[in-house]
Amino acid sequence: MALPYIARRYLHPLPNFGENLPKEEIEKAFRHAENADLCLVLGSSLTVTPAADVPLRVARRNQKLVIGNLQRTPLYSMATVNIHAFSDTIMQGLMERLGIPIPSWIVRRRVRITRESTSDNKNYEILIEGRDPDNTNIPFTLFKSIQVDSEGKTIKQMNCEPFIFEISKKNAEPINIQFHFFGHYNEIPFNLNFTNINDVPQEDEFYLFYNPMIGQWRKTKNPDDFPL
């Protein structure tokens, strides 16, 4: 039976301009502002409300306000300290002063592979999907393209979703599936190798962790098995 592919509408998880912030989160921020003795603002123009009103409330309580931004902000004169530098530079200096090491940042990806017989029972149909690393029920646009090689040649080059390919059940040759990513973090391709078509699992999920500092992927079933 061939695998169904359901068209989905993907929603961006971040609020855009003109969209409201989540009510619970913004109310919590204002509660913290009423009790904070220090507010650190990084990389914000402080021109969009109601978020910009959170540090304003701290300043009006005569508590310390530290703003890190390349340009002046409307709260420049109310700030205890203004630091004109990149946020990364500020945080590196702060963490060094606090004696807290900064761990390597890791790209987290989750992949699902499913194998089913086609209606004529002659081939296998393989579906490859990206899933949200924290919620497997949420689809995740992950791959720029996928290339499938077998029998010494490329048998499928897919450049858009859905990433589905068929391969004969009689194929006894090794299969290499190469994932190509969008390159936002200079990710190198990842190769998934199978001894033959029957080695491809009927259903499997795994994690891919990428360390951009050393250009290396790690495949694991454990969501907490971060590379060093």
PDB file of C-alpha atoms in Angstrom:
ATOM      1  CA  MET A   1       0.000   0.000   0.000  1.00  0.00           C
ATOM      2  CA  ALA A   2       1.418   3.356  -1.024  1.00  0.00           C
ATOM      3  CA  LEU A   3       2.057   5.922   1.667  1.00  0.00           C
ATOM      4  CA  PRO A   4      -0.389   8.839   1.814  1.00  0.00           C
ATOM      5  CA  TYR A   5       1.003  12.347   1.871  1.00  0.00           C
ATOM      6  CA  ILE A   6      -1.236  14.980   3.397  1.00  0.00           C
ATOM      7  CA  ALA A   7      -0.777  18.606   2.364  1.00  0.00           C
ATOM      8  CA  ARG A   8      -0.168  20.714   5.441  1.00  0.00           C
ATOM      9  CA  ARG A   9      -0.144  24.406   6.250  1.00  0.00           C
ATOM     10  CA  TYR A  10       3.044  25.268   8.098  1.00  0.00           C
ATOM     11  CA  LEU A  11       2.911  28.032  10.685  1.00  0.00           C
ATOM     12  CA  HIS A  12       5.902  30.063  11.830  1.00  0.00           C
ATOM     13  CA  PRO A  13       6.383  29.671  15.611  1.00  0.00           C
ATOM     14  CA  LEU A  14       7.467  33.297  16.191  1.00  0.00           C
ATOM     15  CA  PRO A  15       5.157  36.327  16.347  1.00  0.00           C
ATOM     16  CA  ASN A  16       5.570  38.751  13.461  1.00  0.00           C
ATOM     17  CA  PHE A  17       5.022  42.506  13.497  1.00  0.00           C
ATOM     18  CA  GLY A  18       1.363  43.256  14.059  1.00  0.00           C
ATOM     19  CA  GLU A  19       0.752  39.970  15.884  1.00  0.00           C
ATOM     20  CA  ASN A  20       0.101  39.840  19.608  1.00  0.00           C
ATOM     21  CA  LEU A  21       2.520  38.260  22.043  1.00  0.00           C
ATOM     22  CA  PRO A  22       1.188  35.291  24.029  1.00  0.00           C
ATOM     23  CA  LYS A  23      -0.897  36.737  26.873  1.00  0.00           C
ATOM     24  CA  GLU A  24       0.488  34.473  29.595  1.00  0.00           C
ATOM     25  CA  GLU A  25       4.132  35.195  28.721  1.00  0.00           C
ATOM     26  CA  ILE A  26       3.790  38.985  28.542  1.00  0.00           C
ATOM     27  CA  GLU A  27       1.878  39.089  31.838  1.00  0.00           C
ATOM     28  CA  LYS A  28       4.615  37.020  33.466  1.00  0.00           C
ATOM     29  CA  ALA A  29       7.249  39.429  32.097  1.00  0.00           C
ATOM     30  CA  PHE A  30       5.500  42.411  33.696  1.00  0.00           C
ATOM     31  CA  ARG A  31       5.218  40.558  37.017  1.00  0.00           C
ATOM     32  CA  HIS A  32       8.969  39.964  36.937  1.00  0.00           C
ATOM     33  CA  ALA A  33       9.521  43.638  36.062  1.00  0.00           C
ATOM     34  CA  GLU A  34       7.733  44.639  39.270  1.00  0.00           C
ATOM     35  CA  ASN A  35      10.228  42.632  41.348  1.00  0.00           C
ATOM     36  CA  ALA A  36      13.478  42.810  39.371  1.00  0.00           C
ATOM     37  CA  ASP A  37      16.428  44.824  40.649  1.00  0.00           C
ATOM     38  CA  LEU A  38      18.198  44.474  37.286  1.00  0.00           C
ATOM     39  CA  CYS A  39      16.956  44.231  33.702  1.00  0.00           C
ATOM     40  CA  LEU A  40      19.363  43.306  30.893  1.00  0.00           C
ATOM     41  CA  VAL A  41      18.212  44.156  27.352  1.00  0.00           C
ATOM     42  CA  LEU A  42      20.153  42.720  24.402  1.00  0.00           C
ATOM     43  CA  GLY A  43      19.763  43.534  20.720  1.00  0.00           C
ATOM     44  CA  SER A  44      16.411  45.306  20.916  1.00  0.00           C
ATOM     45  CA  SER A  45      15.471  48.691  19.484  1.00  0.00           C
ATOM     46  CA  LEU A  46      12.954  49.031  22.353  1.00  0.00           C
ATOM     47  CA  THR A  47      10.447  50.600  19.983  1.00  0.00           C
ATOM     48  CA  VAL A  48       7.802  47.856  19.854  1.00  0.00           C
ATOM     49  CA  THR A  49       5.304  47.663  22.679  1.00  0.00           C
ATOM     50  CA  PRO A  50       4.238  46.005  24.899  1.00  0.00           C
ATOM     51  CA  ALA A  51       7.623  44.213  25.081  1.00  0.00           C
ATOM     52  CA  ALA A  52       9.477  47.551  25.237  1.00  0.00           C
ATOM     53  CA  ASP A  53       7.393  48.525  28.271  1.00  0.00           C
ATOM     54  CA  VAL A  54       8.895  45.730  30.380  1.00  0.00           C
ATOM     55  CA  PRO A  55      12.355  47.342  30.838  1.00  0.00           C
ATOM     56  CA  LEU A  56      10.654  50.751  31.050  1.00  0.00           C
ATOM     57  CA  ARG A  57       8.757  49.567  34.107  1.00  0.00           C
ATOM     58  CA  VAL A  58      12.010  48.435  35.750  1.00  0.00           C
ATOM     59  CA  ALA A  59      13.628  51.822  35.054  1.00  0.00           C
ATOM     60  CA  ARG A  60      10.640  53.727  36.448  1.00  0.00           C
ATOM     61  CA  ARG A  61      11.033  51.772  39.676  1.00  0.00           C
ATOM     62  CA  ASN A  62      14.564  53.238  39.864  1.00  0.00           C
ATOM     63  CA  GLN A  63      16.130  49.815  39.435  1.00  0.00           C
ATOM     64  CA  LYS A  64      19.141  49.061  37.245  1.00  0.00           C
ATOM     65  CA  LEU A  65      18.604  48.886  33.484  1.00  0.00           C
ATOM     66  CA  VAL A  66      21.463  47.726  31.236  1.00  0.00           C
ATOM     67  CA  ILE A  67      20.948  48.016  27.467  1.00  0.00           C
ATOM     68  CA  GLY A  68      23.181  46.300  24.935  1.00  0.00           C
ATOM     69  CA  ASN A  69      22.442  47.534  21.415  1.00  0.00           C
ATOM     70  CA  LEU A  70      24.470  48.914  18.519  1.00  0.00           C
ATOM     71  CA  GLN A  71      22.365  52.096  18.321  1.00  0.00           C
ATOM     72  CA  ARG A  72      20.759  54.326  20.906  1.00  0.00           C
ATOM     73  CA  THR A  73      17.300  53.329  22.075  1.00  0.00           C
ATOM     74  CA  PRO A  74      14.403  55.448  23.403  1.00  0.00           C
ATOM     75  CA  LEU A  75      15.403  54.341  26.931  1.00  0.00           C
ATOM     76  CA  TYR A  76      19.018  55.471  26.493  1.00  0.00           C
ATOM     77  CA  SER A  77      18.775  58.250  29.079  1.00  0.00           C
ATOM     78  CA  MET A  78      17.014  55.993  31.602  1.00  0.00           C
ATOM     79  CA  ALA A  79      19.587  53.196  31.421  1.00  0.00           C
ATOM     80  CA  THR A  80      22.143  52.683  34.158  1.00  0.00           C
ATOM     81  CA  VAL A  81      24.592  51.459  31.508  1.00  0.00           C
ATOM     82  CA  ASN A  82      24.452  51.521  27.696  1.00  0.00           C
ATOM     83  CA  ILE A  83      26.759  49.091  25.879  1.00  0.00           C
ATOM     84  CA  HIS A  84      27.136  49.583  22.128  1.00  0.00           C
ATOM     85  CA  ALA A  85      28.305  46.122  21.072  1.00  0.00           C
ATOM     86  CA  PHE A  86      27.045  42.857  19.586  1.00  0.00           C
ATOM     87  CA  SER A  87      24.964  40.685  21.907  1.00  0.00           C
ATOM     88  CA  ASP A  88      27.401  37.770  21.521  1.00  0.00           C
ATOM     89  CA  THR A  89      30.293  39.961  22.646  1.00  0.00           C
ATOM     90  CA  ILE A  90      28.369  41.175  25.682  1.00  0.00           C
ATOM     91  CA  MET A  91      27.305  37.679  26.726  1.00  0.00           C
ATOM     92  CA  GLN A  92      30.792  36.250  26.259  1.00  0.00           C
ATOM     93  CA  GLY A  93      32.190  38.907  28.583  1.00  0.00           C
ATOM     94  CA  LEU A  94      29.388  38.427  31.108  1.00  0.00           C
ATOM     95  CA  MET A  95      29.773  34.651  31.223  1.00  0.00           C
ATOM     96  CA  GLU A  96      33.535  35.021  31.590  1.00  0.00           C
ATOM     97  CA  ARG A  97      33.076  37.379  34.555  1.00  0.00           C
ATOM     98  CA  LEU A  98      30.614  34.933  36.125  1.00  0.00           C
ATOM     99  CA  GLY A  99      32.974  32.015  35.542  1.00  0.00           C
ATOM    100  CA  ILE A 100      30.337  30.063  33.615  1.00  0.00           C
ATOM    101  CA  PRO A 101      31.571  28.150  30.529  1.00  0.00           C
ATOM    102  CA  ILE A 102      29.538  28.567  27.342  1.00  0.00           C
ATOM    103  CA  PRO A 103      28.648  25.134  25.911  1.00  0.00           C
ATOM    104  CA  SER A 104      28.919  24.469  22.187  1.00  0.00           C
ATOM    105  CA  TRP A 105      25.721  25.231  20.336  1.00  0.00           C
ATOM    106  CA  ILE A 106      24.316  22.159  18.589  1.00  0.00           C
ATOM    107  CA  VAL A 107      21.872  21.979  15.664  1.00  0.00           C
ATOM    108  CA  ARG A 108      19.103  19.502  16.573  1.00  0.00           C
ATOM    109  CA  ARG A 109      17.200  17.633  13.868  1.00  0.00           C
ATOM    110  CA  ARG A 110      14.711  14.763  13.917  1.00  0.00           C
ATOM    111  CA  VAL A 111      14.073  12.433  10.974  1.00  0.00           C
ATOM    112  CA  ARG A 112      11.336   9.878  10.331  1.00  0.00           C
ATOM    113  CA  ILE A 113      11.658   7.124   7.711  1.00  0.00           C
ATOM    114  CA  THR A 114       8.795   4.826   6.711  1.00  0.00           C
ATOM    115  CA  ARG A 115       8.844   1.860   4.294  1.00  0.00           C
ATOM    116  CA  GLU A 116       5.717   0.254   2.815  1.00  0.00           C
ATOM    117  CA  SER A 117       4.903  -1.962  -0.149  1.00  0.00           C
ATOM    118  CA  THR A 118       3.375  -0.419  -3.245  1.00  0.00           C
ATOM    119  CA  SER A 119      -0.072  -1.543  -4.409  1.00  0.00           C
ATOM    120  CA  ASP A 120       1.401  -4.004  -6.950  1.00  0.00           C
ATOM    121  CA  ASN A 121       3.702  -5.429  -4.242  1.00  0.00           C
ATOM    122  CA  LYS A 122       6.722  -5.141  -6.555  1.00  0.00           C
ATOM    123  CA  ASN A 123       8.407  -2.141  -4.972  1.00  0.00           C
ATOM    124  CA  TYR A 124       8.929  -0.481  -1.647  1.00  0.00           C
ATOM    125  CA  GLU A 125       7.923   3.136  -1.190  1.00  0.00           C
ATOM    126  CA  ILE A 126      10.149   5.088   1.185  1.00  0.00           C
ATOM    127  CA  LEU A 127       8.945   8.300   2.830  1.00  0.00           C
ATOM    128  CA  ILE A 128      11.464  10.588   4.543  1.00  0.00           C
ATOM    129  CA  GLU A 129      10.195  13.424   6.734  1.00  0.00           C
ATOM    130  CA  GLY A 130      11.594  16.011   9.082  1.00  0.00           C
ATOM    131  CA  ARG A 131       9.845  16.247  12.459  1.00  0.00           C
ATOM    132  CA  ASP A 132      10.003  18.807  15.237  1.00  0.00           C
ATOM    133  CA  PRO A 133      12.825  17.784  17.631  1.00  0.00           C
ATOM    134  CA  ASP A 134      10.559  18.300  20.656  1.00  0.00           C
ATOM    135  CA  ASN A 135       7.248  17.039  19.254  1.00  0.00           C
ATOM    136  CA  THR A 136       7.160  14.205  16.741  1.00  0.00           C
ATOM    137  CA  ASN A 137       3.579  15.088  15.745  1.00  0.00           C
ATOM    138  CA  ILE A 138       4.690  18.390  14.199  1.00  0.00           C
ATOM    139  CA  PRO A 139       6.097  18.250  10.614  1.00  0.00           C
ATOM    140  CA  PHE A 140       9.353  20.127  10.094  1.00  0.00           C
ATOM    141  CA  THR A 141      10.711  21.351   6.756  1.00  0.00           C
ATOM    142  CA  LEU A 142      14.247  20.073   7.066  1.00  0.00           C
ATOM    143  CA  PHE A 143      15.778  19.089   3.741  1.00  0.00           C
ATOM    144  CA  LYS A 144      16.714  21.152   0.708  1.00  0.00           C
ATOM    145  CA  SER A 145      17.095  17.963  -1.312  1.00  0.00           C
ATOM    146  CA  ILE A 146      17.625  14.220  -0.920  1.00  0.00           C
ATOM    147  CA  GLN A 147      19.661  11.993  -3.228  1.00  0.00           C
ATOM    148  CA  VAL A 148      19.311   8.208  -3.346  1.00  0.00           C
ATOM    149  CA  ASP A 149      22.120   6.090  -4.819  1.00  0.00           C
ATOM    150  CA  SER A 150      22.145   2.351  -5.501  1.00  0.00           C
ATOM    151  CA  GLU A 151      23.690  -0.045  -7.997  1.00  0.00           C
ATOM    152  CA  GLY A 152      26.449   2.489  -8.632  1.00  0.00           C
ATOM    153  CA  LYS A 153      24.145   5.247  -9.844  1.00  0.00           C
ATOM    154  CA  THR A 154      21.738   7.909  -8.638  1.00  0.00           C
ATOM    155  CA  ILE A 155      18.247   6.443  -8.767  1.00  0.00           C
ATOM    156  CA  LYS A 156      16.397   9.436  -7.344  1.00  0.00           C
ATOM    157  CA  GLN A 157      17.087  13.143  -6.854  1.00  0.00           C
ATOM    158  CA  MET A 158      14.349  14.925  -4.904  1.00  0.00           C
ATOM    159  CA  ASN A 159      14.341  18.707  -4.552  1.00  0.00           C
ATOM    160  CA  CYS A 160      11.034  19.339  -2.795  1.00  0.00           C
ATOM    161  CA  GLU A 161       8.578  17.739  -0.402  1.00  0.00           C
ATOM    162  CA  PRO A 162       7.195  15.117  -0.224  1.00  0.00           C
ATOM    163  CA  PHE A 163      10.451  13.139  -0.216  1.00  0.00           C
ATOM    164  CA  ILE A 164       9.138   9.794  -1.468  1.00  0.00           C
ATOM    165  CA  PHE A 165      10.916   7.287  -3.678  1.00  0.00           C
ATOM    166  CA  GLU A 166      10.269   3.751  -4.909  1.00  0.00           C
ATOM    167  CA  ILE A 167      12.803   0.962  -5.219  1.00  0.00           C
ATOM    168  CA  SER A 168      12.393  -2.619  -6.386  1.00  0.00           C
ATOM    169  CA  LYS A 169      12.096  -5.332  -3.766  1.00  0.00           C
ATOM    170  CA  LYS A 170      14.568  -7.323  -5.876  1.00  0.00           C
ATOM    171  CA  ASN A 171      17.280  -4.716  -5.363  1.00  0.00           C
ATOM    172  CA  ALA A 172      19.951  -6.431  -3.272  1.00  0.00           C
ATOM    173  CA  GLU A 173      22.538  -3.665  -3.652  1.00  0.00           C
ATOM    174  CA  PRO A 174      23.623  -1.232  -0.915  1.00  0.00           C
ATOM    175  CA  ILE A 175      21.568   1.958  -0.706  1.00  0.00           C
ATOM    176  CA  ASN A 176      22.927   5.387   0.193  1.00  0.00           C
ATOM    177  CA  ILE A 177      20.532   8.193   1.092  1.00  0.00           C
ATOM    178  CA  GLN A 178      22.188  11.603   1.215  1.00  0.00           C
ATOM    179  CA  PHE A 179      20.458  14.444   3.050  1.00  0.00           C
ATOM    180  CA  HIS A 180      21.173  17.984   1.864  1.00  0.00           C
ATOM    181  CA  PHE A 181      20.201  20.792   4.231  1.00  0.00           C
ATOM    182  CA  PHE A 182      19.481  24.477   3.678  1.00  0.00           C
ATOM    183  CA  GLY A 183      22.921  25.493   4.933  1.00  0.00           C
ATOM    184  CA  HIS A 184      21.895  28.112   7.484  1.00  0.00           C
ATOM    185  CA  TYR A 185      24.604  26.695   9.762  1.00  0.00           C
ATOM    186  CA  ASN A 186      26.925  25.517   6.958  1.00  0.00           C
ATOM    187  CA  GLU A 187      25.730  21.952   7.474  1.00  0.00           C
ATOM    188  CA  ILE A 188      27.509  19.332   5.423  1.00  0.00           C
ATOM    189  CA  PRO A 189      25.417  16.553   3.794  1.00  0.00           C
ATOM    190  CA  PHE A 190      24.604  13.511   5.909  1.00  0.00           C
ATOM    191  CA  ASN A 191      24.830   9.994   4.457  1.00  0.00           C
ATOM    192  CA  LEU A 192      22.507   7.230   5.599  1.00  0.00           C
ATOM    193  CA  ASN A 193      23.684   3.796   4.423  1.00  0.00           C
ATOM    194  CA  PHE A 194      21.764   0.518   4.206  1.00  0.00           C
ATOM    195  CA  THR A 195      23.099  -2.881   3.131  1.00  0.00           C
ATOM    196  CA  ASN A 196      19.992  -3.429   0.947  1.00  0.00           C
ATOM    197  CA  ILE A 197      16.357  -2.381   0.653  1.00  0.00           C
ATOM    198  CA  ASN A 198      15.237  -4.815   3.370  1.00  0.00           C
ATOM    199  CA  ASP A 199      17.635  -3.115   5.762  1.00  0.00           C
ATOM    200  CA  VAL A 200      15.535   0.059   5.539  1.00  0.00           C
ATOM    201  CA  PRO A 201      13.252  -0.040   8.621  1.00  0.00           C
ATOM    202  CA  GLN A 202       9.484  -0.169   8.214  1.00  0.00           C
ATOM    203  CA  GLU A 203       9.279   2.785  10.576  1.00  0.00           C
ATOM    204  CA  ASP A 204      12.085   4.579  12.342  1.00  0.00           C
ATOM    205  CA  GLU A 205      12.831   7.910  13.988  1.00  0.00           C
ATOM    206  CA  PHE A 206      16.220   9.220  14.962  1.00  0.00           C
ATOM    207  CA  TYR A 207      18.000  12.447  15.840  1.00  0.00           C
ATOM    208  CA  LEU A 208      20.786  14.197  13.987  1.00  0.00           C
ATOM    209  CA  PHE A 209      22.979  16.563  15.987  1.00  0.00           C
ATOM    210  CA  TYR A 210      25.358  18.880  14.169  1.00  0.00           C
ATOM    211  CA  ASN A 211      28.249  20.765  15.711  1.00  0.00           C
ATOM    212  CA  PRO A 212      28.922  23.736  13.380  1.00  0.00           C
ATOM    213  CA  MET A 213      32.251  24.462  15.078  1.00  0.00           C
ATOM    214  CA  ILE A 214      33.780  21.184  13.873  1.00  0.00           C
ATOM    215  CA  GLY A 215      31.431  20.405  10.956  1.00  0.00           C
ATOM    216  CA  GLN A 216      30.305  17.012  12.208  1.00  0.00           C
ATOM    217  CA  TRP A 217      26.988  15.144  12.445  1.00  0.00           C
ATOM    218  CA  ARG A 218      25.996  12.529  15.007  1.00  0.00           C
ATOM    219  CA  LYS A 219      23.071  10.112  14.544  1.00  0.00           C
ATOM    220  CA  THR A 220      21.403   8.864  17.716  1.00  0.00           C
ATOM    221  CA  LYS A 221      18.117   7.584  19.125  1.00  0.00           C
ATOM    222  CA  ASN A 222      18.634   9.526  22.348  1.00  0.00           C
ATOM    223  CA  PRO A 223      17.347  13.141  22.253  1.00  0.00           C
ATOM    224  CA  ASP A 224      19.805  14.106  25.010  1.00  0.00           C
ATOM    225  CA  ASP A 225      22.895  12.478  23.486  1.00  0.00           C
ATOM    226  CA  PHE A 226      24.542  15.731  22.468  1.00  0.00           C
ATOM    227  CA  PRO A 227      28.014  15.609  20.903  1.00  0.00           C
ATOM    228  CA  LEU A 228      30.852  17.161  22.856  1.00  0.00           C
TER     229      LEU A 228
END
